[in-house]
Coordinates of C-alpha atoms in Angstrom, one line a residue:
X22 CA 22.7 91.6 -22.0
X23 CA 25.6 90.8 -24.5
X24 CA 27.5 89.2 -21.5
X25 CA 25.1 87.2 -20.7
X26 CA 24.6 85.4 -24.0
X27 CA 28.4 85.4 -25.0
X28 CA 28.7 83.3 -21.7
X29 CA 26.0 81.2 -23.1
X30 CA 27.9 80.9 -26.4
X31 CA 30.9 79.6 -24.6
X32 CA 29.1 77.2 -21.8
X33 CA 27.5 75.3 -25.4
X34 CA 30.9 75.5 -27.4
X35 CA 32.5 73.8 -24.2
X36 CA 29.7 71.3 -23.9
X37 CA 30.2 70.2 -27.5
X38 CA 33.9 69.9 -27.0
X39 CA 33.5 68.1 -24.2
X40 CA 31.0 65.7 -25.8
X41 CA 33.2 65.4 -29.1
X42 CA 36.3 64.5 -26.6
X43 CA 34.4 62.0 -24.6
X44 CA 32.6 60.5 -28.0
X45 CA 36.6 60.2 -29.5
X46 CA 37.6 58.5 -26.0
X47 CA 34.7 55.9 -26.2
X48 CA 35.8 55.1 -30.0
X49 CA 39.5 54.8 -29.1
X50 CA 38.5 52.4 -26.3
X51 CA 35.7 50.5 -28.2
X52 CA 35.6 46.8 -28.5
X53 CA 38.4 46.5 -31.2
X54 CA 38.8 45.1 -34.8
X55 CA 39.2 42.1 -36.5
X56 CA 43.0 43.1 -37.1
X57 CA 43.6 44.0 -33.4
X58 CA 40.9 42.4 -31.1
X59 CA 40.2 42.4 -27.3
X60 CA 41.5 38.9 -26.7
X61 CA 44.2 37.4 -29.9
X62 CA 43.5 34.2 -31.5
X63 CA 47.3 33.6 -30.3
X64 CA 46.1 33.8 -27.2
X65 CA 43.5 31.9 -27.2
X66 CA 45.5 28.8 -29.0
X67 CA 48.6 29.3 -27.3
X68 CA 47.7 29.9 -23.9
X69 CA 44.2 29.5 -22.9
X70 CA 43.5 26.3 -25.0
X71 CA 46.2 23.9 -23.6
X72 CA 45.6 25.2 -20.2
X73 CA 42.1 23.6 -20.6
X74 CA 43.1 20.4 -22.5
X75 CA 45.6 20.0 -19.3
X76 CA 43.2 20.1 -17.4
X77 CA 40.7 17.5 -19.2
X78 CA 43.2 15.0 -19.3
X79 CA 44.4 15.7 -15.2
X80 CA 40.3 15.1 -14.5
X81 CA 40.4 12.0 -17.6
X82 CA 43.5 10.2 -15.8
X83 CA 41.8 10.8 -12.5
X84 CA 38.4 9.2 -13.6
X85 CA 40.3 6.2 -15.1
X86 CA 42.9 5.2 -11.9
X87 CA 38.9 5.4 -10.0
X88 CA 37.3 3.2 -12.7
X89 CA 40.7 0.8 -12.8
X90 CA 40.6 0.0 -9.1
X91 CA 36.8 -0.2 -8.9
X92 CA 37.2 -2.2 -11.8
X93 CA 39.7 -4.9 -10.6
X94 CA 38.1 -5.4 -7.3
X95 CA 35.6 -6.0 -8.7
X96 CA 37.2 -8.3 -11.2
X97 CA 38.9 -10.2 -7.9
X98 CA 35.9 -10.6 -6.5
X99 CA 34.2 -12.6 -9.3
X100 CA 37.3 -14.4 -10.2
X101 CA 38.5 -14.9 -6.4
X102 CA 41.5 -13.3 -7.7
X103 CA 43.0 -12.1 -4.3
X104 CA 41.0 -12.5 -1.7
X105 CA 42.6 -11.2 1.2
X106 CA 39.4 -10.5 3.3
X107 CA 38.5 -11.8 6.8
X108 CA 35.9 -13.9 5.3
X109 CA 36.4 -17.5 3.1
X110 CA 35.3 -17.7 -0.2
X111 CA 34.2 -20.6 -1.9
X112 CA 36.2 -21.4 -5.0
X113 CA 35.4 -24.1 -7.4
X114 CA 38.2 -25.5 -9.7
X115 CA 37.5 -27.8 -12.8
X116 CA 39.8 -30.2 -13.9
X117 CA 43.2 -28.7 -15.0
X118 CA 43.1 -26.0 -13.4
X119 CA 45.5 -24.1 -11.0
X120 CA 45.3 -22.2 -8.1
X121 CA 48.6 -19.9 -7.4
X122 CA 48.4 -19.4 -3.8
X123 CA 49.9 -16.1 -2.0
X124 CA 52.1 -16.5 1.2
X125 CA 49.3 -16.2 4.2
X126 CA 47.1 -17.8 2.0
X127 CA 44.2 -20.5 3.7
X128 CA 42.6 -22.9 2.3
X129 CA 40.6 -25.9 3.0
X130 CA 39.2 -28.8 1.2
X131 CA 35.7 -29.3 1.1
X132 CA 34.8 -31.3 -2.3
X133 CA 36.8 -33.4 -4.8
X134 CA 40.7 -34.1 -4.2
X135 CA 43.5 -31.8 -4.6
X136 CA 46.8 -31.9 -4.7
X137 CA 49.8 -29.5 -4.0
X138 CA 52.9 -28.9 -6.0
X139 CA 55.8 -27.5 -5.0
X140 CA 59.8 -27.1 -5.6
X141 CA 60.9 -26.7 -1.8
X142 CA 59.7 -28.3 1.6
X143 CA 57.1 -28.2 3.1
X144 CA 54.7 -26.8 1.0
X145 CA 52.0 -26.3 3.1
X146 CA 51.4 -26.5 6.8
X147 CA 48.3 -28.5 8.3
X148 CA 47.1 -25.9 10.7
X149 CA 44.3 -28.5 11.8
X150 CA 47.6 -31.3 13.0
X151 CA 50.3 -28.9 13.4
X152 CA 52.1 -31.0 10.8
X153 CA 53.5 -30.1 7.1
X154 CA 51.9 -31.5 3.8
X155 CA 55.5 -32.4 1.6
X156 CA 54.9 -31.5 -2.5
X157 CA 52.8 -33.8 -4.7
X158 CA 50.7 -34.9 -1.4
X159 CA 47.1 -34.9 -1.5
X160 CA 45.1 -32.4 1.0
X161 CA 42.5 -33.6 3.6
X162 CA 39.0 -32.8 3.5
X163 CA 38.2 -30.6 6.3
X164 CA 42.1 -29.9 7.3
X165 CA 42.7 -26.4 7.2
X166 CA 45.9 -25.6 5.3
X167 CA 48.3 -22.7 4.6
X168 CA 50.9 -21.6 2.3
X169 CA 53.8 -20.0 4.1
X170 CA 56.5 -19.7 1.1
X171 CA 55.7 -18.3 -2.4
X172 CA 55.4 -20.3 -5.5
X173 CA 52.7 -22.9 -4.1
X174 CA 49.7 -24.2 -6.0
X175 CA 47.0 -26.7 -6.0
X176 CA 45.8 -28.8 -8.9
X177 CA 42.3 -30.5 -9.2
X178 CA 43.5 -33.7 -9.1
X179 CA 39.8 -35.0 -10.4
X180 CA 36.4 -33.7 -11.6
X181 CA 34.9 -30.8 -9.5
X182 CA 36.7 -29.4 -6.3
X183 CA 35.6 -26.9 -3.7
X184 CA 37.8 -25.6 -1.4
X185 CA 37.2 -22.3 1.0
X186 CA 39.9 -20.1 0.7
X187 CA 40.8 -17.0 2.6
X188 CA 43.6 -14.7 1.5
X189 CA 45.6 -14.1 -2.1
X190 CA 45.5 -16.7 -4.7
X191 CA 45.1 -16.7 -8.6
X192 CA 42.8 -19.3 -10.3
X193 CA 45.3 -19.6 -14.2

């Protein structure tokens, strides 16, 4: 009978070894201290926190090239800025203004009188004769024109005038 409980006496004294070994194992490991933490504060602003202002500014620079070309086609369409569509579009000009017209540009002349100004010849073609329109001449109501060099433009030569353009052009 003394075996027996001397057997017992060493099963409990290894059971609360065990427990004190597992209990100092769970403290080593525990969640850390303010002096040496799980994650640093180095790491946090040396490492983690540029990585995610990187990354904001990547998605910011994104969102604003999206909003600029949404912004000036839009902007071209109200302005008439550069056309280029298959479709004509009815620009007004006042007096004193200009309209800059793109190579391929089309226009024609629908209200008012307009002239063209340009340093070389021809400066525009009359698609409706087949013939040229030299600089300083007048355009044709119902001709249809078109600017096949760069550095053309058209001035309201008085009051309102309408025209229907199709193609790049800058009202300035």
């Amino acid at each position: 009978m003394k075996k027996h409980s001397w057997n017992n006496l060493r099963a409990a004294v290894l059971t609360l070894l065990l427990v004190w070994l597992c209990a100092g194992a769970a403290l080593a490991a525990g969640g850390g201290t303010q002096s040496d933490p799980l994650v640093t504060l180095s790491y946090l602003t040396q490492t983690v926190q540029p990585d995610i202002l990187r990354q904001a500014e990547e998605r910011a620079e994104s969102r604003q090239k999206d909003m600029m070309t949404q912004f000036e086609n839009r902007l071209s369409q109200i302005q008439g800025g550069t056309g280029g569509g298959a479709a004509y579009t009815v620009v007004t000009l006042s007096a004193g203004q200009r309209l800059e017209l793109e190579v391929g540009c089309e226009m024609m002349l629908r209200v008012g009188s307009a002239t063209v100004n340009a340093a070389t010849e021809p400066a525009l073609i009359d698609m409706t004769t087949g013939g040229t329109l030299a600089g300083g001449g007048s355009l044709v109501q119902n001709h249809l024109y078109m600017a096949t060099i760069p550095d053309r433009t058209l001035s309201a030569a008085s009051g309102t005038v309408k025209l229907l353009m199709r193609g790049g052009y800058y009202i300035r």
